[in-house]
mmCIF file of C-alpha atoms in Angstrom:
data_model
loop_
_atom_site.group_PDB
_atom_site.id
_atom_site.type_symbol
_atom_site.label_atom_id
_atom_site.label_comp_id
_atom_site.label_asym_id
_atom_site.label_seq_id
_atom_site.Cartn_x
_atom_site.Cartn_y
_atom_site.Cartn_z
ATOM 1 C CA UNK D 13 -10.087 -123.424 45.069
ATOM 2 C CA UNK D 14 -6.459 -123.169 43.121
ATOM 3 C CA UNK D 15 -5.232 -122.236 47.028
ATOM 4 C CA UNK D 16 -6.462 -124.985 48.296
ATOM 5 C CA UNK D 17 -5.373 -127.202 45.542
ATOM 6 C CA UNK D 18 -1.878 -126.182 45.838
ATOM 7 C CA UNK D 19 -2.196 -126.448 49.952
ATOM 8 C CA UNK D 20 -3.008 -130.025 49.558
ATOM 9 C CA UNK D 21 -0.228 -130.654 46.776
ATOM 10 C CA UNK D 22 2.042 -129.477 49.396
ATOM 11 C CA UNK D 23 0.945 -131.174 52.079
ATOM 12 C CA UNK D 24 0.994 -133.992 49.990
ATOM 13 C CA UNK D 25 4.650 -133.044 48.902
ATOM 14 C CA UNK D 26 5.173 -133.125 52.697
ATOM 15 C CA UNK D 27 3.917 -136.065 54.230
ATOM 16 C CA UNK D 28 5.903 -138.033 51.296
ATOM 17 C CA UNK D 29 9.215 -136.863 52.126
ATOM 18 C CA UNK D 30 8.085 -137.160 55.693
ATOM 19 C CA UNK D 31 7.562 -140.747 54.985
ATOM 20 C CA UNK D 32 10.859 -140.793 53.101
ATOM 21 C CA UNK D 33 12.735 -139.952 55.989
ATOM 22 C CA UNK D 34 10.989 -142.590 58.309
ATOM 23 C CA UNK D 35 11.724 -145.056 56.027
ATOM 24 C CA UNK D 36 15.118 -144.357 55.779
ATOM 25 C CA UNK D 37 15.481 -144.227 59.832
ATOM 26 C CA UNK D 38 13.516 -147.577 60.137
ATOM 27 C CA UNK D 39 16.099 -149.051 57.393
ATOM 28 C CA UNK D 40 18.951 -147.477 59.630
ATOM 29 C CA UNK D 41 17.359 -148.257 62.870
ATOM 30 C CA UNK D 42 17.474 -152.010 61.651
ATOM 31 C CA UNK D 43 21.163 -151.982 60.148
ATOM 32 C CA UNK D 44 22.037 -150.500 63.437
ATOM 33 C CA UNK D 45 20.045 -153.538 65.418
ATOM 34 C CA UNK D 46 21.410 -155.961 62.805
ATOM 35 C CA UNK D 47 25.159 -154.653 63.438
ATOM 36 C CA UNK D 48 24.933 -154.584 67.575
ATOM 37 C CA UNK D 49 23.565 -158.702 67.894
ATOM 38 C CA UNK D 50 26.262 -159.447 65.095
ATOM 39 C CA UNK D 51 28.736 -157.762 67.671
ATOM 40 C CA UNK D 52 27.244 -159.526 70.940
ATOM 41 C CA UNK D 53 26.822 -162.912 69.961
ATOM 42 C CA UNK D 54 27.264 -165.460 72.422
ATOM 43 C CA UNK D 55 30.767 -167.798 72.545
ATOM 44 C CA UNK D 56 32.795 -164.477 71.506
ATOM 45 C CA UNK D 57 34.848 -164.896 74.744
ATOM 46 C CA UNK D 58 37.283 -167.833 75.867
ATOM 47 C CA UNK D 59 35.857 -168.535 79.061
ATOM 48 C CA UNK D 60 31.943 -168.706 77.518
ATOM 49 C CA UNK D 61 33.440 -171.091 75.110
ATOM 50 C CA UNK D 62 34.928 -173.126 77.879
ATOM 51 C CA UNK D 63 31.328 -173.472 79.696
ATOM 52 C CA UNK D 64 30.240 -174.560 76.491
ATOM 53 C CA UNK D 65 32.448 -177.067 75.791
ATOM 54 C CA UNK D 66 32.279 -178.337 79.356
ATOM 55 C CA UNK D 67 29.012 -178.654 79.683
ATOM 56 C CA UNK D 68 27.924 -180.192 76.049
ATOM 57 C CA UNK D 69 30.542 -182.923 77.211
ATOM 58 C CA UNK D 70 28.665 -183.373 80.283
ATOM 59 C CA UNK D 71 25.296 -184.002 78.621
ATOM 60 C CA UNK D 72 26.920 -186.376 76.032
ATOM 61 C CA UNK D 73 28.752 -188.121 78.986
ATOM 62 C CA UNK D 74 25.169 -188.421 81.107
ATOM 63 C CA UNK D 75 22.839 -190.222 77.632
ATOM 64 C CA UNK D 76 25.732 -192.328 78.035
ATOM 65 C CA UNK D 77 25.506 -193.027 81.302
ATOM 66 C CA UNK D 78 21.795 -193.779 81.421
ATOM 67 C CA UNK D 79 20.691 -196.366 79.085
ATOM 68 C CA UNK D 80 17.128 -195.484 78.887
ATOM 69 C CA UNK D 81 16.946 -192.723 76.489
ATOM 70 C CA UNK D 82 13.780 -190.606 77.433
ATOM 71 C CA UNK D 83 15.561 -191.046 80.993
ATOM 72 C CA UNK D 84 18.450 -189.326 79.968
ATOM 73 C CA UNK D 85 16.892 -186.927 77.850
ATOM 74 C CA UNK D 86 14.875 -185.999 80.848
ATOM 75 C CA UNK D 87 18.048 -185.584 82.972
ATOM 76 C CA UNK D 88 19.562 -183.468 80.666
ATOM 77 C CA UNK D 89 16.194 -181.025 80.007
ATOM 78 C CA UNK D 90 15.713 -180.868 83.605
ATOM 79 C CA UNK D 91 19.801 -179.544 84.534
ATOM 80 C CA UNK D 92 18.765 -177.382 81.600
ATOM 81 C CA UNK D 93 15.388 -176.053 83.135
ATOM 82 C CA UNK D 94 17.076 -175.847 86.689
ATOM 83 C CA UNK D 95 19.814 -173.606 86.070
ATOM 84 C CA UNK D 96 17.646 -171.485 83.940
ATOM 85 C CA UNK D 97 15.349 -170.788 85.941
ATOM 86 C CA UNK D 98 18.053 -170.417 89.073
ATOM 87 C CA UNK D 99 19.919 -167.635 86.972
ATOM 88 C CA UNK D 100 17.048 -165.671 85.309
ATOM 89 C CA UNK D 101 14.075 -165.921 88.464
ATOM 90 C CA UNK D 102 16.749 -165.962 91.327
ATOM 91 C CA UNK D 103 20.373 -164.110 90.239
ATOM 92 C CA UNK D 104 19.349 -161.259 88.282
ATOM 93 C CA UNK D 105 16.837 -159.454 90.447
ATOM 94 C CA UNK D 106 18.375 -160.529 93.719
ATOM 95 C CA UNK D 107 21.267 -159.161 93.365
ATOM 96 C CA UNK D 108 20.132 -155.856 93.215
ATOM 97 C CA UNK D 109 18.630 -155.664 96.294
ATOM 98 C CA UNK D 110 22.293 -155.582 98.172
ATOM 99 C CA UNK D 111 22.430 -151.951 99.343
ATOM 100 C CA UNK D 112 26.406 -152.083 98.603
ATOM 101 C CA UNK D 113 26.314 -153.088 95.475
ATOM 102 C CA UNK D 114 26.898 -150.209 93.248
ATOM 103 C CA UNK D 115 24.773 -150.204 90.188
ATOM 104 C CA UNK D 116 27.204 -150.064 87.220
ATOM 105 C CA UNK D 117 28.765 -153.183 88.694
ATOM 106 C CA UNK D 118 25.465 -154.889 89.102
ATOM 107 C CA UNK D 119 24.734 -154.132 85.481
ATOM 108 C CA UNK D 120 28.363 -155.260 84.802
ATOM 109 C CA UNK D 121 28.096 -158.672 86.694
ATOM 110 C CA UNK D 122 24.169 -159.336 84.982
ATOM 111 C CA UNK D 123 26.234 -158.826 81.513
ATOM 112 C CA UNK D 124 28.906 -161.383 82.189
ATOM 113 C CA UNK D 125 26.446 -164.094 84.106
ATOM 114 C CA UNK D 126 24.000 -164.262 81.227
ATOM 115 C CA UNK D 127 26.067 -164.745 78.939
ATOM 116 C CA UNK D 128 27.986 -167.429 80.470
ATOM 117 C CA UNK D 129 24.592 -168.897 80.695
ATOM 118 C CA UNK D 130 23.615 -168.642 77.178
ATOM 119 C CA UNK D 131 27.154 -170.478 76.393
ATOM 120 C CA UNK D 132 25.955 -173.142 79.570
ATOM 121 C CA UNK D 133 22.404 -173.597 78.164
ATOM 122 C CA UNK D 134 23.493 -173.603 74.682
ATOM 123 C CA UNK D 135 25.345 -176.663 75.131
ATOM 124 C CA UNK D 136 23.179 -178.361 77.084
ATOM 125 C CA UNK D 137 20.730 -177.382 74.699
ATOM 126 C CA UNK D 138 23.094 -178.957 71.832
ATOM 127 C CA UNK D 139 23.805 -182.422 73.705
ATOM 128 C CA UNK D 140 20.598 -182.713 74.449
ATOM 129 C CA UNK D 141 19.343 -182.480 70.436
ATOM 130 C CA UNK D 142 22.013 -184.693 69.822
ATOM 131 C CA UNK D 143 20.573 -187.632 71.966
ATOM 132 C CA UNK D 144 16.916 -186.991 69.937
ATOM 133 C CA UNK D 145 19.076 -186.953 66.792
ATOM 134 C CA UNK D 146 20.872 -190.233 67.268
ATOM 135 C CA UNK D 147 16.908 -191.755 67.883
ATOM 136 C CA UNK D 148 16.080 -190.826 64.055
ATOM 137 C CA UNK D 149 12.496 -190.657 64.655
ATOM 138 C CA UNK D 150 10.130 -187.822 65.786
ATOM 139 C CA UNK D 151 8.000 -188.087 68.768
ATOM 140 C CA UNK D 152 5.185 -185.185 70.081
ATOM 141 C CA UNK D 153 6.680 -185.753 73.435
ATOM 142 C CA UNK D 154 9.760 -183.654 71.881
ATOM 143 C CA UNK D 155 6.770 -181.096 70.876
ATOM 144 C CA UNK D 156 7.473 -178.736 74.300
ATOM 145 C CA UNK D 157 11.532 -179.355 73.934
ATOM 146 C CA UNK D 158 10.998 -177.628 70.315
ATOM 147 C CA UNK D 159 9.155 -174.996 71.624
ATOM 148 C CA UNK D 160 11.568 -173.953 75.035
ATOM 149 C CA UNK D 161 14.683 -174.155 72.279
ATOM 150 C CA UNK D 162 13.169 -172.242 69.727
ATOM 151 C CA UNK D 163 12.342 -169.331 71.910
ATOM 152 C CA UNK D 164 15.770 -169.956 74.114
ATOM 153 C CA UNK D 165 17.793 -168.989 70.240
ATOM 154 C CA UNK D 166 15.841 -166.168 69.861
ATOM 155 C CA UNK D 167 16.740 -165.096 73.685
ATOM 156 C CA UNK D 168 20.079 -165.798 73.246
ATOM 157 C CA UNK D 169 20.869 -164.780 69.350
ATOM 158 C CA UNK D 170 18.991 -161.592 69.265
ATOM 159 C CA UNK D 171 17.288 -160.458 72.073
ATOM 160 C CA UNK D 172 20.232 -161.328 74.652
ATOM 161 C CA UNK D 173 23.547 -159.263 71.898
ATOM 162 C CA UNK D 174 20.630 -156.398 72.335
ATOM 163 C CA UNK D 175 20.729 -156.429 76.206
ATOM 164 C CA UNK D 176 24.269 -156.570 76.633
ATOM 165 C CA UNK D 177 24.604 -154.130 74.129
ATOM 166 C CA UNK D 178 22.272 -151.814 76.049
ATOM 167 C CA UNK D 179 24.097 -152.590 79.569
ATOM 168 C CA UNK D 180 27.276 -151.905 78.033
ATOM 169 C CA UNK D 181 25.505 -148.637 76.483
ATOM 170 C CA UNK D 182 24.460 -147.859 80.313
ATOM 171 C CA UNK D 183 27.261 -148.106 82.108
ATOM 172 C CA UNK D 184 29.159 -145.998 79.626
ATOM 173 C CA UNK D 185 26.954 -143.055 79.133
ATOM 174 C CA UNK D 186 24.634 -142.951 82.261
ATOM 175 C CA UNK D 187 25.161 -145.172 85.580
ATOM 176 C CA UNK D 188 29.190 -144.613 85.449
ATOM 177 C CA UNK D 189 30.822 -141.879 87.884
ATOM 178 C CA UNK D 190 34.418 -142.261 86.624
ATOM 179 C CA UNK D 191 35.638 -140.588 90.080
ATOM 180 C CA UNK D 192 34.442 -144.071 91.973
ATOM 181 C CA UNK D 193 36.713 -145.794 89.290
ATOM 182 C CA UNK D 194 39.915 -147.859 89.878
ATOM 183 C CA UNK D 195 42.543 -147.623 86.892
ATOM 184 C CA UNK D 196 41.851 -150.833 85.738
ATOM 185 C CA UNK D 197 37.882 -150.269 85.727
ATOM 186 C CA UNK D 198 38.360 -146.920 83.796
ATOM 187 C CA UNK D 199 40.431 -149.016 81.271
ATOM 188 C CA UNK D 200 37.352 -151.207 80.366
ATOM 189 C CA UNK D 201 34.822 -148.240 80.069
ATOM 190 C CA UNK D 202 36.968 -146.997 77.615
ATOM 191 C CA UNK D 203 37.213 -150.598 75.752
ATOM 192 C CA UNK D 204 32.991 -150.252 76.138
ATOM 193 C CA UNK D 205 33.333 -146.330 74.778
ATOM 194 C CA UNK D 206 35.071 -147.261 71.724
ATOM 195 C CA UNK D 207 32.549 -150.544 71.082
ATOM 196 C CA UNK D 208 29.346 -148.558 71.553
ATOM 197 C CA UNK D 209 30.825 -145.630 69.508
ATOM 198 C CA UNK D 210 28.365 -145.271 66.497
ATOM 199 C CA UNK D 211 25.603 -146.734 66.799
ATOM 200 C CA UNK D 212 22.546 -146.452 68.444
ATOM 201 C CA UNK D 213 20.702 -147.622 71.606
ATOM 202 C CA UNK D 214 18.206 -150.732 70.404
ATOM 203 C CA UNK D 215 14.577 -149.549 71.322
ATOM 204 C CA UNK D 216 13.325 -149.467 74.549
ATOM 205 C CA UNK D 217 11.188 -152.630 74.554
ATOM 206 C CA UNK D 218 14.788 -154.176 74.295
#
């Protein structure tokens, strides 16, 4: 009985500091996420800044070019929903089927499209709310456009840093054969070395 007593105790002992530890990694694990979309946000880079610019000035310049509002509106949701869906259903499967393409540059080239098109649909996104905001009222028919921009910032503010992260993590440690390399591309996987350095690779469902 005292044997058994004391078995439990410790096994009791164990599964607390057991649970200790996963706490701490799950507190770690997020820090770590927390830290990698803080250092992948979109607009970071001139040229993504550029598309933005350019393209929130082209939905401003269209509501003013077509009086009806909901007209305009819908022009602007539908450039919005066409280049989308051209970049994320077309692009970034198709061009991995081209047999010359080698891998770590298709990775590289999916990095630097999407987020262009975060910066693209992000000003689009930002005209567009503009034109509802100048109508001061709030209409169901804006119930979907709510919906498609809510889930767009949490595909471009969190889940979107956590990709690029991870294709800059690939390219680094596992697709990479530095022999293939040019100067100039072994000078940015060194740049991608030191950014990775220290942290970890965001889960898998990522």
């Amino acid at each position: 009985m005292t044997t058994n007593a004391g078995d439990d105790e410790g096994n009791n002992d164990d599964k607390i500091v057991k649970d200790a530890g996963n706490n701490k990694s799950d507190r770690g694990g997020i820090k770590n996420t927390l830290l990698i979309v803080s250092e992948n946000l979109p607009l970071q880079r001139t040229h993504e800044r550029v598309l933005f610019a350019t393209y929130l000035v082209f939905g401003l310049a269209l509501s003013r070019a077509i009086p009806d509002t909901l007209l305009s509106q819908s022009t602007i949701a539908l450039v919005w929903m066409t280049f989308s869906l051209a970049i994320s259903f077309m692009e970034a499967w198709v061009k991995f089927k081209a047999p010359l393409l080698r891998k770590y540059v298709a990775v590289d080239v999916g990095r630097h499209v999407f987020c262009a098109q975060h910066a693209v649909e992000l000003g689009l996104a930002t005209s567009f709310w503009i034109s509802v905001a100048k109508e001061a009222r709030y209409s169901t028919i804006y119930s979907p456009a709510i919906v498609s921009t809510a889930l767009y910032l949490v595909l471009a503010f969190f889940v979107g840093p956590l990709l690029y992260f991870r294709a800059k993590y690939k390219m680094v440690r596992n697709e990479t054969n530095l022999k293939l390399l040019t100067t100039e591309e072994r000078s940015t996987i060194d740049v991608l070395t030191k950014e990775i350095k220290g942290k970890q690779l965001p889960p898998a469902q990522w």
